[in-house]
Structures are given as C-alpha cells and as structure tokens.
PDB file of C-alpha atoms in Angstrom:
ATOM      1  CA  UNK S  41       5.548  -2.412  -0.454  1.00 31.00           C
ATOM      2  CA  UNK S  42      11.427  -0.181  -4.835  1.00 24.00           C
ATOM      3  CA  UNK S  43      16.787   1.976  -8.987  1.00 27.00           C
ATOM      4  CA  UNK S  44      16.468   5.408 -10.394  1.00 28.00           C
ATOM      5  CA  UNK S  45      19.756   7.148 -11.115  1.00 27.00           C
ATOM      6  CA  UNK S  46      20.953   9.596  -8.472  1.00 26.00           C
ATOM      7  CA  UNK S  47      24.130  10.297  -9.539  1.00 33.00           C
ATOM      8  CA  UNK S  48      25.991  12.360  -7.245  1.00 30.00           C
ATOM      9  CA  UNK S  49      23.439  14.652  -5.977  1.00 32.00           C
ATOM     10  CA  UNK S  50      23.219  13.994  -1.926  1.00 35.00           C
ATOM     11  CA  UNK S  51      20.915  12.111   0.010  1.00 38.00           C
ATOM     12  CA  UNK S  52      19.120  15.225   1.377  1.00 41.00           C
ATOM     13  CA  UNK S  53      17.978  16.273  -2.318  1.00 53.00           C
ATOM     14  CA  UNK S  54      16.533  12.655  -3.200  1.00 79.00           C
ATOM     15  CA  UNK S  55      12.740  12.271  -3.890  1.00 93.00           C
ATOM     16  CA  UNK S  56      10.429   8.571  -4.510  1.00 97.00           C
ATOM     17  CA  UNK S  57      10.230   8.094  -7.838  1.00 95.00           C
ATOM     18  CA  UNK S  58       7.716   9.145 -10.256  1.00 97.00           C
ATOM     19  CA  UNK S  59       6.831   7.676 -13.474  1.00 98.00           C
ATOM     20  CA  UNK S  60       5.355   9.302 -16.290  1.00 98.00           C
ATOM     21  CA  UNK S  61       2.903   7.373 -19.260  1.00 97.00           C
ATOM     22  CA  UNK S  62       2.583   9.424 -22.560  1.00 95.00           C
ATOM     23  CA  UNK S  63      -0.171   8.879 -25.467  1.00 92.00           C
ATOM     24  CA  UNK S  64      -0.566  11.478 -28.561  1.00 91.00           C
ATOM     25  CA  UNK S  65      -3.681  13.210 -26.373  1.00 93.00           C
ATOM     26  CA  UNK S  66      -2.593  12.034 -22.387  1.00 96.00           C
ATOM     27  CA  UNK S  67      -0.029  12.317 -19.887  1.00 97.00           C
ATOM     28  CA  UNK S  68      -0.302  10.233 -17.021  1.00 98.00           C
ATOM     29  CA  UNK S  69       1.977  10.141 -13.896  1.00 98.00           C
ATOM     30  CA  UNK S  70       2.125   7.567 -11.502  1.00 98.00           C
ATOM     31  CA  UNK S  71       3.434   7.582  -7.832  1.00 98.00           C
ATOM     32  CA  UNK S  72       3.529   5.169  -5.275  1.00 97.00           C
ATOM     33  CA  UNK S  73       2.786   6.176  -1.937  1.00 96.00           C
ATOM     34  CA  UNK S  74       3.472   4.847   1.646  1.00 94.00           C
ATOM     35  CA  UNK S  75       0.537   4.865   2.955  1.00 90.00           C
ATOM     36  CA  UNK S  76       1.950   6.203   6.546  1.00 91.00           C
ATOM     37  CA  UNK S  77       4.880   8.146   7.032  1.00 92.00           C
ATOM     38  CA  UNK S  78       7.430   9.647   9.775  1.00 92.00           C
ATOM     39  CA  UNK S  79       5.803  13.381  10.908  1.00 89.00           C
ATOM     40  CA  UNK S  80       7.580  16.273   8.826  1.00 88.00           C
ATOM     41  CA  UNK S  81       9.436  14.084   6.062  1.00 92.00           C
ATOM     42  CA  UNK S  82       9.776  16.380   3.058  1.00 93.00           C
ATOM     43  CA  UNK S  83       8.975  14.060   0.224  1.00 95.00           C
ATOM     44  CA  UNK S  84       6.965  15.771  -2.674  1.00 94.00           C
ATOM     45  CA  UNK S  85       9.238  15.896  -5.876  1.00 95.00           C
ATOM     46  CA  UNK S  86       8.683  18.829  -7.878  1.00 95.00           C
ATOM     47  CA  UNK S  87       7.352  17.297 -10.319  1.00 95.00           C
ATOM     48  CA  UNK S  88       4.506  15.673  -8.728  1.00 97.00           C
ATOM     49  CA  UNK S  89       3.538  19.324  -7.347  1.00 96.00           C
ATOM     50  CA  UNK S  90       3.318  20.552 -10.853  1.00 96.00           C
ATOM     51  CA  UNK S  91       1.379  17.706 -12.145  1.00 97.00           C
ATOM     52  CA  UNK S  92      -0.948  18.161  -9.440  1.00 97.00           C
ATOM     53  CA  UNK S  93      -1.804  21.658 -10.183  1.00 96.00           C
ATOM     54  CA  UNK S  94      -2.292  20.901 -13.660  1.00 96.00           C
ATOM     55  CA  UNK S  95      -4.326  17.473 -13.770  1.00 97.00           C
ATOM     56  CA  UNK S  96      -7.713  17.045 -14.769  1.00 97.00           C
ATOM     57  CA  UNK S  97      -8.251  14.026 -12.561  1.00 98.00           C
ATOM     58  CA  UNK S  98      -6.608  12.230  -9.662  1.00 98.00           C
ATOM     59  CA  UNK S  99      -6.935   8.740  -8.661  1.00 98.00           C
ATOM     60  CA  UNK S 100      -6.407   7.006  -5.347  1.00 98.00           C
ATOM     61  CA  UNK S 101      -7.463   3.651  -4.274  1.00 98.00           C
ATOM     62  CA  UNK S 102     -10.031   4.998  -2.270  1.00 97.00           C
ATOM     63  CA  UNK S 103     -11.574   7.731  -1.937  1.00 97.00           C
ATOM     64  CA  UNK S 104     -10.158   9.994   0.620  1.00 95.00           C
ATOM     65  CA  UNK S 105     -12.880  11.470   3.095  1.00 94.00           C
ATOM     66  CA  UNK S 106     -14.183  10.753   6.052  1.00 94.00           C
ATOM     67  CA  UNK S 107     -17.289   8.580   4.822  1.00 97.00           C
ATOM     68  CA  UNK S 108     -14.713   6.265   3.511  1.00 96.00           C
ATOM     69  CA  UNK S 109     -12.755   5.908   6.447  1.00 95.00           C
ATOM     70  CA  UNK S 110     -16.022   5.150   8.387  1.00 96.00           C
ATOM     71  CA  UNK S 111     -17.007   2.641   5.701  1.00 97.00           C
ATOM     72  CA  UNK S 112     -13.727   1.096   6.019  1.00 96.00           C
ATOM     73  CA  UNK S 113     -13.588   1.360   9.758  1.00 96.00           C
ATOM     74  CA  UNK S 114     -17.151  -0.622  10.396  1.00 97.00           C
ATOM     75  CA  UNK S 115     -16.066  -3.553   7.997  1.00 97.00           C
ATOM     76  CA  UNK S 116     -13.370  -4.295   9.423  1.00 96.00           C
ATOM     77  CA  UNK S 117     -14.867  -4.171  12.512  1.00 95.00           C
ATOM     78  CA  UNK S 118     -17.230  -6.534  10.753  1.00 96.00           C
ATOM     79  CA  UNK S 119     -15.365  -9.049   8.968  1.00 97.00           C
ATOM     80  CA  UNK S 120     -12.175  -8.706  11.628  1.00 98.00           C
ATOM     81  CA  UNK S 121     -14.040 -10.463  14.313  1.00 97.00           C
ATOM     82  CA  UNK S 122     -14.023 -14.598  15.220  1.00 97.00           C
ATOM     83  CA  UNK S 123     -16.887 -16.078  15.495  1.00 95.00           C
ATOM     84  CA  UNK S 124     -18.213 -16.268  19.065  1.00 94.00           C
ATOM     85  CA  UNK S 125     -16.358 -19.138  20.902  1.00 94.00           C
ATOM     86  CA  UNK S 126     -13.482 -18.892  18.509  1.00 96.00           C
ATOM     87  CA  UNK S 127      -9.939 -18.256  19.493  1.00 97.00           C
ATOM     88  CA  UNK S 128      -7.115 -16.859  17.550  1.00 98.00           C
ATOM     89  CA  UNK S 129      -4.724 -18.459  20.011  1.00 97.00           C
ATOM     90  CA  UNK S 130      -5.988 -21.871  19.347  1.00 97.00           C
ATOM     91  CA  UNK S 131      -5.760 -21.663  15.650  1.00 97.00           C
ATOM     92  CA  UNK S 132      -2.233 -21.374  16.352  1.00 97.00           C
ATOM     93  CA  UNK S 133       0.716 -23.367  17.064  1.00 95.00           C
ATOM     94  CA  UNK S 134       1.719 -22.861  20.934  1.00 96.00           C
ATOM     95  CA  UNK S 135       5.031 -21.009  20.161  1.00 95.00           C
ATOM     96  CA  UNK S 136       2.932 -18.894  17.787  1.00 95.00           C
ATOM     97  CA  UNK S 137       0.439 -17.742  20.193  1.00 96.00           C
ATOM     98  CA  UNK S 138       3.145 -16.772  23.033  1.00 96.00           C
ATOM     99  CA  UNK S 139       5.083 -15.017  20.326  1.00 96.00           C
ATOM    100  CA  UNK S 140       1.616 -13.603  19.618  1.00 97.00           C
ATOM    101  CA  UNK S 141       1.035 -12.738  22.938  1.00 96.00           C
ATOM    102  CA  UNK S 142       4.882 -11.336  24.053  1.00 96.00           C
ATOM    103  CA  UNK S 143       4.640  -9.315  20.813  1.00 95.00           C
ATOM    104  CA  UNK S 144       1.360  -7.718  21.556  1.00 95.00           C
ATOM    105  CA  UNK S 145       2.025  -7.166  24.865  1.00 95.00           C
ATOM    106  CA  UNK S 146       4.828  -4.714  24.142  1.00 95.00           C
ATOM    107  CA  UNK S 147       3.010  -2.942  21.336  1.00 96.00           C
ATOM    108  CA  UNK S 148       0.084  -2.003  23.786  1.00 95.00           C
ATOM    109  CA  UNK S 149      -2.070  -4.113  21.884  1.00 96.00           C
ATOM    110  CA  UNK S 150      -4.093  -6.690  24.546  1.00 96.00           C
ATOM    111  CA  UNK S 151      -3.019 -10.010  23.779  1.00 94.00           C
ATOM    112  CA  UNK S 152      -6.883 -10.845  24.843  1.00 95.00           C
ATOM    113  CA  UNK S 153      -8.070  -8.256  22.237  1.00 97.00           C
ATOM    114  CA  UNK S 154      -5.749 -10.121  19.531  1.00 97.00           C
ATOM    115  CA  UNK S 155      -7.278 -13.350  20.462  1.00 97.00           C
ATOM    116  CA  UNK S 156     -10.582 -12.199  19.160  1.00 97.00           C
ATOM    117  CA  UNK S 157      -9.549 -10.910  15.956  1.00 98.00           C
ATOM    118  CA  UNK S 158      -9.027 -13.140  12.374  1.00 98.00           C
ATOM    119  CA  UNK S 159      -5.439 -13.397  11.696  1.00 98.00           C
ATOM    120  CA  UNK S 160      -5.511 -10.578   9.107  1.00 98.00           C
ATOM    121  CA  UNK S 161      -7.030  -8.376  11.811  1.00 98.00           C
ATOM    122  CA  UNK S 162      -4.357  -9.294  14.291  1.00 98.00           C
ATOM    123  CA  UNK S 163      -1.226  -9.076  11.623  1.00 98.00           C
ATOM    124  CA  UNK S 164      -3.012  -5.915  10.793  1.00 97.00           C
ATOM    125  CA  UNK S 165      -2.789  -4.353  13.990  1.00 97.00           C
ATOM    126  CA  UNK S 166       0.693  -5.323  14.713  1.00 97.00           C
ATOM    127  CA  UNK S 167       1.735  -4.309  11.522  1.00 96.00           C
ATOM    128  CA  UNK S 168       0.566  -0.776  12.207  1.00 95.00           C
ATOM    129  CA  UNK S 169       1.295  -0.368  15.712  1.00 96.00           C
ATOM    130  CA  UNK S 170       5.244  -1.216  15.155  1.00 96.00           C
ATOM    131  CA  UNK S 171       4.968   0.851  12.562  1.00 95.00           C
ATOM    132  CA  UNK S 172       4.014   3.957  14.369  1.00 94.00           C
ATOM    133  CA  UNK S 173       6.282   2.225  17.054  1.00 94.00           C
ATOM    134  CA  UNK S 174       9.187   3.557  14.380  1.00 94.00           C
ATOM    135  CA  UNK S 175       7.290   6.598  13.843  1.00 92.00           C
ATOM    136  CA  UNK S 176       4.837   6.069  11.278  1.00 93.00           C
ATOM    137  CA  UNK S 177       2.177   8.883  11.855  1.00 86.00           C
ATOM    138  CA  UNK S 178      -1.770   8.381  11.081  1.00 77.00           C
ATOM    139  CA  UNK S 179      -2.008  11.923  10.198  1.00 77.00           C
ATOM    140  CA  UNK S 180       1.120  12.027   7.604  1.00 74.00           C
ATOM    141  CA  UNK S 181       0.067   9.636   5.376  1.00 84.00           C
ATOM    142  CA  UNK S 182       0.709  10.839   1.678  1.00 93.00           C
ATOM    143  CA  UNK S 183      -2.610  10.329   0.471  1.00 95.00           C
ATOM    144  CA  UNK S 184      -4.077  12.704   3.014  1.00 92.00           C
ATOM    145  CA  UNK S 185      -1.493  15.267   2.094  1.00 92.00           C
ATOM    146  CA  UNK S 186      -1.753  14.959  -2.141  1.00 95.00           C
ATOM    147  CA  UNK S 187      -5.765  15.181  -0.995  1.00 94.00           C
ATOM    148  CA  UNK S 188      -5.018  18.837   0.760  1.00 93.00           C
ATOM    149  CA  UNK S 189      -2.276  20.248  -2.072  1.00 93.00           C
ATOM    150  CA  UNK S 190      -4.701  19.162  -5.160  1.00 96.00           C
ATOM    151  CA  UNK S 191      -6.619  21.865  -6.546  1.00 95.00           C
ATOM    152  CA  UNK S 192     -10.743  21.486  -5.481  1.00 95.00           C
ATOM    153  CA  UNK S 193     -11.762  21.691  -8.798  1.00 96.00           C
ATOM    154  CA  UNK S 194      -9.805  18.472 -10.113  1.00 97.00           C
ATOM    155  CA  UNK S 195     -11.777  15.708  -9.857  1.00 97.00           C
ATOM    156  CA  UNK S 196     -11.042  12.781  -7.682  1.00 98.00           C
ATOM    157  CA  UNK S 197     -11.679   9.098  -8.428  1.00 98.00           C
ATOM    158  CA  UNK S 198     -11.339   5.848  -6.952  1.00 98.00           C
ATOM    159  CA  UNK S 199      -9.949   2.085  -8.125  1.00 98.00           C
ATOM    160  CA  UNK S 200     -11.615   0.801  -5.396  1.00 98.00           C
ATOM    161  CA  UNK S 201     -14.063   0.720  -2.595  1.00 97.00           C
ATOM    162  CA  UNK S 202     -13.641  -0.160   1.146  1.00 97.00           C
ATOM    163  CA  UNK S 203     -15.953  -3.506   1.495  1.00 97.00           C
ATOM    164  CA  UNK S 204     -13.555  -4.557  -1.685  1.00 97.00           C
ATOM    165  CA  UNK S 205     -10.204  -3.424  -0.074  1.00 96.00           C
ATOM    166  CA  UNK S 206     -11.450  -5.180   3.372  1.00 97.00           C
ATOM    167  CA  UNK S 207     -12.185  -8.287   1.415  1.00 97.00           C
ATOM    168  CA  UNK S 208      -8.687  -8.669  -0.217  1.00 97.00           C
ATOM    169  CA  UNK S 209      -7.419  -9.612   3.445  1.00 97.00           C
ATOM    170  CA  UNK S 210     -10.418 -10.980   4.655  1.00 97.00           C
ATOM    171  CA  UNK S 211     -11.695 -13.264   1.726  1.00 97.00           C
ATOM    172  CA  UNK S 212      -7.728 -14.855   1.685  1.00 98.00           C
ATOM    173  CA  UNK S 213      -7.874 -18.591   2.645  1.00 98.00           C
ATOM    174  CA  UNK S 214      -6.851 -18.649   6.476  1.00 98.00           C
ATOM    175  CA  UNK S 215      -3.401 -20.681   6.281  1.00 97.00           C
ATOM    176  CA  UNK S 216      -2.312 -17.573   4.098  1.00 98.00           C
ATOM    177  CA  UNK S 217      -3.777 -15.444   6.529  1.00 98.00           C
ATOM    178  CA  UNK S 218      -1.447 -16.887   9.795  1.00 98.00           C
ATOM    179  CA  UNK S 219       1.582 -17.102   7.093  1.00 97.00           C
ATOM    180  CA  UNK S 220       1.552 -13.248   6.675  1.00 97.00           C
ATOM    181  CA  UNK S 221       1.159 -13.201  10.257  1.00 98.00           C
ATOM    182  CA  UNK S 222       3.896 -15.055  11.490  1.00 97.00           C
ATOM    183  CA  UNK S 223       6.171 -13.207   8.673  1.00 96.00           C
ATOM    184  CA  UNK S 224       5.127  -9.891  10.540  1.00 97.00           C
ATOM    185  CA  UNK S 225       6.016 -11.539  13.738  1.00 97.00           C
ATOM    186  CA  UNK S 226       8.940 -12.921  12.706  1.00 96.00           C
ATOM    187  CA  UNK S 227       9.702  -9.101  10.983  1.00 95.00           C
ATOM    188  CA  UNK S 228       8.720  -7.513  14.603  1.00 95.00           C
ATOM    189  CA  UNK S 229      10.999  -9.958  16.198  1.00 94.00           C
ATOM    190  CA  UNK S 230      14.316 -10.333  13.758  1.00 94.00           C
ATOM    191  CA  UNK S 231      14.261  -6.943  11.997  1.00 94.00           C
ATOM    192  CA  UNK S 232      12.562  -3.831  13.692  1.00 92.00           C
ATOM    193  CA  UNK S 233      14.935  -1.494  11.377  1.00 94.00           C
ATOM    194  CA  UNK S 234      12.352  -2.964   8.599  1.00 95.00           C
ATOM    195  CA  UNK S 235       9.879   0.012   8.117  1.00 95.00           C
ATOM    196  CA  UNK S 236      12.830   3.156   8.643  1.00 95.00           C
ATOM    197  CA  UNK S 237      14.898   1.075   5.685  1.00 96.00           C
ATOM    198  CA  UNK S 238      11.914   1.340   3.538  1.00 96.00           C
ATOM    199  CA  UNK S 239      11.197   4.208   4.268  1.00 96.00           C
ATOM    200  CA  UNK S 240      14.883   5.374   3.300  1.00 96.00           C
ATOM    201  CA  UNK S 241      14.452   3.475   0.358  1.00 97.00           C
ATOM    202  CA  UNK S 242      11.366   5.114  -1.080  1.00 97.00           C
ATOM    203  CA  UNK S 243      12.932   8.385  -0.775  1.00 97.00           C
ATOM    204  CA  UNK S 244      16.259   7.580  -2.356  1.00 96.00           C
ATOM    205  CA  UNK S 245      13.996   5.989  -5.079  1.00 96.00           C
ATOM    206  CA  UNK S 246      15.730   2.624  -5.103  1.00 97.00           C
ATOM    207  CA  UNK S 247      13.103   0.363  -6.798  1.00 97.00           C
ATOM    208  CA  UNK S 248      15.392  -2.469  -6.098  1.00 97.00           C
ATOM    209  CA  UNK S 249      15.539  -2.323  -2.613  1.00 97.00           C
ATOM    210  CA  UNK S 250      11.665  -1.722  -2.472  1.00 97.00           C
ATOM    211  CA  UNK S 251      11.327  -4.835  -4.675  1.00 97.00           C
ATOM    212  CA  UNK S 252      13.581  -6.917  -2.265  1.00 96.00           C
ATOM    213  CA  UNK S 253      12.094  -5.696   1.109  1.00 96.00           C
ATOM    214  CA  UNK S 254       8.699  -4.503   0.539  1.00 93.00           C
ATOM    215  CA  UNK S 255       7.483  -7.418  -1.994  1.00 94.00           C
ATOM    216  CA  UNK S 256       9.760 -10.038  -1.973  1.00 95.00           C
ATOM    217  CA  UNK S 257       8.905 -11.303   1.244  1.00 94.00           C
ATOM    218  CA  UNK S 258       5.153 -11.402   0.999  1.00 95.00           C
ATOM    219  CA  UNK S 259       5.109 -13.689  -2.604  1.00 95.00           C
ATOM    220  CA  UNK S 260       7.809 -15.791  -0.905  1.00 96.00           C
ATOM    221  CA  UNK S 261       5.105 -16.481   2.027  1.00 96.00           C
ATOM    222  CA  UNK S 262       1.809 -16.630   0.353  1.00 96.00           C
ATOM    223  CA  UNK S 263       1.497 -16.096  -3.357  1.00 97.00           C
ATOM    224  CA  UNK S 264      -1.522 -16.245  -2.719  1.00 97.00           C
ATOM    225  CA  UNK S 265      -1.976 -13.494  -1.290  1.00 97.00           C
ATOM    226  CA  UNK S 266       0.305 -11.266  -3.158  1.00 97.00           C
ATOM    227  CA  UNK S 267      -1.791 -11.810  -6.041  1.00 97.00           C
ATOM    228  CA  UNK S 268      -5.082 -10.833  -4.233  1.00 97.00           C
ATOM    229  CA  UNK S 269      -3.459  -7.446  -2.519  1.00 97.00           C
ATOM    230  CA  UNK S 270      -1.072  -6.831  -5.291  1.00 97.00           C
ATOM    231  CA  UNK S 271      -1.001  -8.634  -8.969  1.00 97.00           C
ATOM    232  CA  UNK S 272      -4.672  -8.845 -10.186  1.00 98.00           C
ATOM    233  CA  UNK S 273      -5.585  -5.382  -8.717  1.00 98.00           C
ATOM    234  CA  UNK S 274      -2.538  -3.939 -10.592  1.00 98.00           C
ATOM    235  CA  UNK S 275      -3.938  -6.051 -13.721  1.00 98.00           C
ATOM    236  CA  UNK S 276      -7.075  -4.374 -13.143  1.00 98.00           C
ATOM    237  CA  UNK S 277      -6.138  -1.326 -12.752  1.00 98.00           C
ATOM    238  CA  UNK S 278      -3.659  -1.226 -15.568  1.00 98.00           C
ATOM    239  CA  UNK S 279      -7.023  -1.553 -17.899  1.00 97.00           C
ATOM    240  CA  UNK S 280      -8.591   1.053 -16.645  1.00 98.00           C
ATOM    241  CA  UNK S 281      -5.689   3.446 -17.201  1.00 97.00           C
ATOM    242  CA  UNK S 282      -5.277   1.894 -20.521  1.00 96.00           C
ATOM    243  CA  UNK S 283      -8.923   2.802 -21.837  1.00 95.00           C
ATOM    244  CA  UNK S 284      -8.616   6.257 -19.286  1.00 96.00           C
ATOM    245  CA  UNK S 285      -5.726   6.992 -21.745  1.00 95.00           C
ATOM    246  CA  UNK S 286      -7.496   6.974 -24.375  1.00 93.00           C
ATOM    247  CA  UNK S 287      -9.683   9.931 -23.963  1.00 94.00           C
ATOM    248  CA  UNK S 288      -7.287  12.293 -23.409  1.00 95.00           C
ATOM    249  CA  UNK S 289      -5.971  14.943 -20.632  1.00 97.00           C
ATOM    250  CA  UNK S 290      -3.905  15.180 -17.986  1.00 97.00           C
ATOM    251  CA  UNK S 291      -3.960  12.383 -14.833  1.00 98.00           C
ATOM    252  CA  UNK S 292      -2.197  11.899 -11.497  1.00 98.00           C
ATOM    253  CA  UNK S 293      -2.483   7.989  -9.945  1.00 98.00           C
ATOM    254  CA  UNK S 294      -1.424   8.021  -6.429  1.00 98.00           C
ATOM    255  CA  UNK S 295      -1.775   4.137  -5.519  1.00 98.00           C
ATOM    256  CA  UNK S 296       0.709   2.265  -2.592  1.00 97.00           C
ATOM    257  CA  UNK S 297       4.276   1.809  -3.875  1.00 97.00           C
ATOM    258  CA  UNK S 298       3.972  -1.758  -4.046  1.00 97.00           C
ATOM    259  CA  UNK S 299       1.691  -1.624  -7.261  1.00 98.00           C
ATOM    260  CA  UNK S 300       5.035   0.241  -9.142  1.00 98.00           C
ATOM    261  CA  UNK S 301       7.589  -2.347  -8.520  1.00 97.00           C
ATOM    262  CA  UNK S 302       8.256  -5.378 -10.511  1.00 96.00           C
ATOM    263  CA  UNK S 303       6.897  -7.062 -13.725  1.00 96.00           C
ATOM    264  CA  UNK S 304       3.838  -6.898 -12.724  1.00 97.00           C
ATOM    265  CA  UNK S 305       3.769  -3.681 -11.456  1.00 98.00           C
ATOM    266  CA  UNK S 306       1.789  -0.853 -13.039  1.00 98.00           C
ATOM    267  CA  UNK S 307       4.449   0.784 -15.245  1.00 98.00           C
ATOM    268  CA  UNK S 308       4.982  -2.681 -16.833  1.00 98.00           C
ATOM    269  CA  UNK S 309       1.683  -3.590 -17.412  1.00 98.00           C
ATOM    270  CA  UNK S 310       1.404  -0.175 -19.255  1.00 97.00           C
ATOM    271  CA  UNK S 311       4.889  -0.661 -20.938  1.00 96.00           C
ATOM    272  CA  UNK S 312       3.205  -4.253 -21.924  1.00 96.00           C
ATOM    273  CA  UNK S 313       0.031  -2.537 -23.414  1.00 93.00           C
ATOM    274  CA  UNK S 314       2.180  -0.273 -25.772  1.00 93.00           C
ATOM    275  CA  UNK S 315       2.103   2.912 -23.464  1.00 94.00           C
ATOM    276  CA  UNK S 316       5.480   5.222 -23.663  1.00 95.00           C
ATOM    277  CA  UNK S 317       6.719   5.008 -19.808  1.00 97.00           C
ATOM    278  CA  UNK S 318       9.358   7.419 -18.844  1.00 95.00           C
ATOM    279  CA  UNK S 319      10.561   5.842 -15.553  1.00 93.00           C
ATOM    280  CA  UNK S 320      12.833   3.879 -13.026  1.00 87.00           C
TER     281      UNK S 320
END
C-alpha cells in the first residue's frame, strides 16, 4: 500500500503521483492505484489522461472484465474455505478469536461465517468491509475507471492471472497468514483513521507517508509475505517492462501503489536496470 514536491499549490489541486520511464524508442508511465476508493474523489492527473489517449498498450494486474472477476470470485471461494471440521477460531489464541469475533460482529460480517474461512480469507474480508466502513466503494475502484476512459482500440494486458493472485495469499505459510490478520485487527481496533490517511496520502502524492503506512507495517509482520504480494512480483514485473521497453511505443502500467514505493519498488528496479525514471 507513498514525497513529490508540491510546493505551494493547495491541497485541492494535488494529484497521486505518476512516474514516467524513457528509452530512445519508449515512454512508459507508471501509476499506482488504490484499488478501492471513496465515491466521487477527483483523482486523474492530467497527465495520466493524456497518456491514456495516446498509449499503445495498457497493463493492469489483471485483466479487467467480468470473466476475471468470476475467475477470481470462484477461487477464492475455493481455496478460502477450511477443511470440513476445521475451525478458524481454534487455530487461534482465545483473545484472538473474541477480538475476531467482536470485530466481525460490528462489520456485519458473521463471526460463524469467519470461522469457516482460512485466515487470509477472514483478514480479507475485514480488511474490505472496514474499508468500505470508511467509504471505500466497490464500484470506484481506479482500475475500473482507467478501464472506461482508455480508448477501445488500445490494447490491454495483464501481469497476472486470478488462480496466481489468489495463490499469493493462499499459498503463504499459515503463521504469516494469522500475523497479517491480527495486524488488521489490531489496525481495525487502534487506528480506524488508517484507510482515509492513505487515502489523503496518495492524493497529496507523499511517497513517504505511503511507504510508512501502507508497507511498513506488513514487512515488519511477515516478510514473508511482503515478498510474495509485493517484492518478487515487482521483480517480475520489472523484467517484463524491461524487455517491453525494448520494442518500442507508448505504455501505461496501472498496478496497486504499493509496487511504486521503496527500493524495491518498480521505479527502482527500472532505475536499477539503466531505465531514465522521471519521478517522486
């Protein structure tokens, strides 16, 4: 889930960041996306509109239409399921599981329902419900949006698929599982300001703060894990754009924030490979 200079110009003019990669026969700009976002937010700089209108291709992690969504949809469904007999609750500590159970009770999600999921399922579904609690929207996600602006003739393409998204959270060794979920817990519980501050953040184009609230917290708690959701997709996907550079034209990359930010974020990597990166 980050400081691009602002100068004076007021809060109400600020846009997320963009970042732009140049080769002698390629321009490639990337911009990291929150995935869900407040209803009505006016957050598309300028010069991701023109870009847009102008690329040859535009990349996503998935590919956004409804055959993906119902591909994603039946494996988690699949894979987000205990065994029969299993409890979540019992894999659990006992102040875990009431916290578990308080916390889904006042998000409307049944704590018996959460008791049947795998702990990324469950911190999954809290995660998303207190988002929309602070109101995150399904159906203003930018994705979805960059999808309806981009000309139909551009072609679309994909990092990834859904069975290979699902799997990130699903394959993850279980104790790293319950870590992210009691960090989502504890973020439910201690800081509920959590997604409008990164949300504020994004627009004002403060990597820094992204850094510190969006990814900080997650490679604290399971490095692990932040490698499988964040650094050795970003390494992947860094050589793709690297050899994609190297035929030429013009490319958008609309990927989560999270794979900007950092060292080992994608503008780095790219930096690292020798690509000219005009950027926070």
């Amino acid at each position: 889930m980050l400081a691009l200079a602002l100068g004076a110009a007021p809060m109400a003019a600020a846009k997320p960041p963009i970042w732009i990669v140049r080769s002698k026969t390629a321009t490639l700009v990337l911009f990291g996306s929150i995935h869900l976002l407040p209803a009505g937010l006016d957050w598309r700089p300028a010069a991701l509109d023109d870009a847009l209108a102008r690329a040859d291709e535009v990349w996503f992690e998935l590919p956004i239409d409804a055959a993906t969504d119902n591909r994603a949809a039946n494996a988690a469904i699949a894979r987000g399921a205990l065994p029969r007999g299993r409890s979540l609750f019992a894999m659990l500590g006992p102040d875990e599981a009431a916290r578990l159970t308080r916390e889904g009770g006042a998000l409307n999600c049944p704590p018996q329902a959460l008791d049947r999921m795998q702990p990324w399922m469950a911190d999954l579904t809290l995660s998303v419900a207190s988002d929309a609690r602070a109101g995150a929207s399904a159906f203003d996600g930018v994705e979805d949006q960059i999808q309806a602006v981009t000309p139909a003739a551009t072609r679309r393409r994909a990092f990834e698929g859904p069975e290979q998204q699902i799997d990130f959270l699903a394959g993850a060794p279980v104790k790293d599982q319950i870590a992210s979920l009691d960090w989502t817990m504890d973020e439910i519980d201690n800081d509920p300001g959590s997604y409008q501050r990164v949300v504020d953040e994004w627009m004002a184009a403060d990597t820094a703060g992204l850094e510190r609230d969006a990814l900080a917290p997650l490679q604290k708690v399971s490095p692990t894990l932040f490698d499988r959701l964040l650094g050795n997709r970003n390494r992947a996907w860094a050589k793709v754009l690297t050899k994609r550079m190297r035929h030429g034209g013009q490319i958008v990359v609309v990927v989560g924030v999270g794979h900007m930010l950092g060292p080992g974020g994608l503008p780095a990597l790219l930096r690292a490979d020798g690509l000219d990166v005009e950027g926070p």
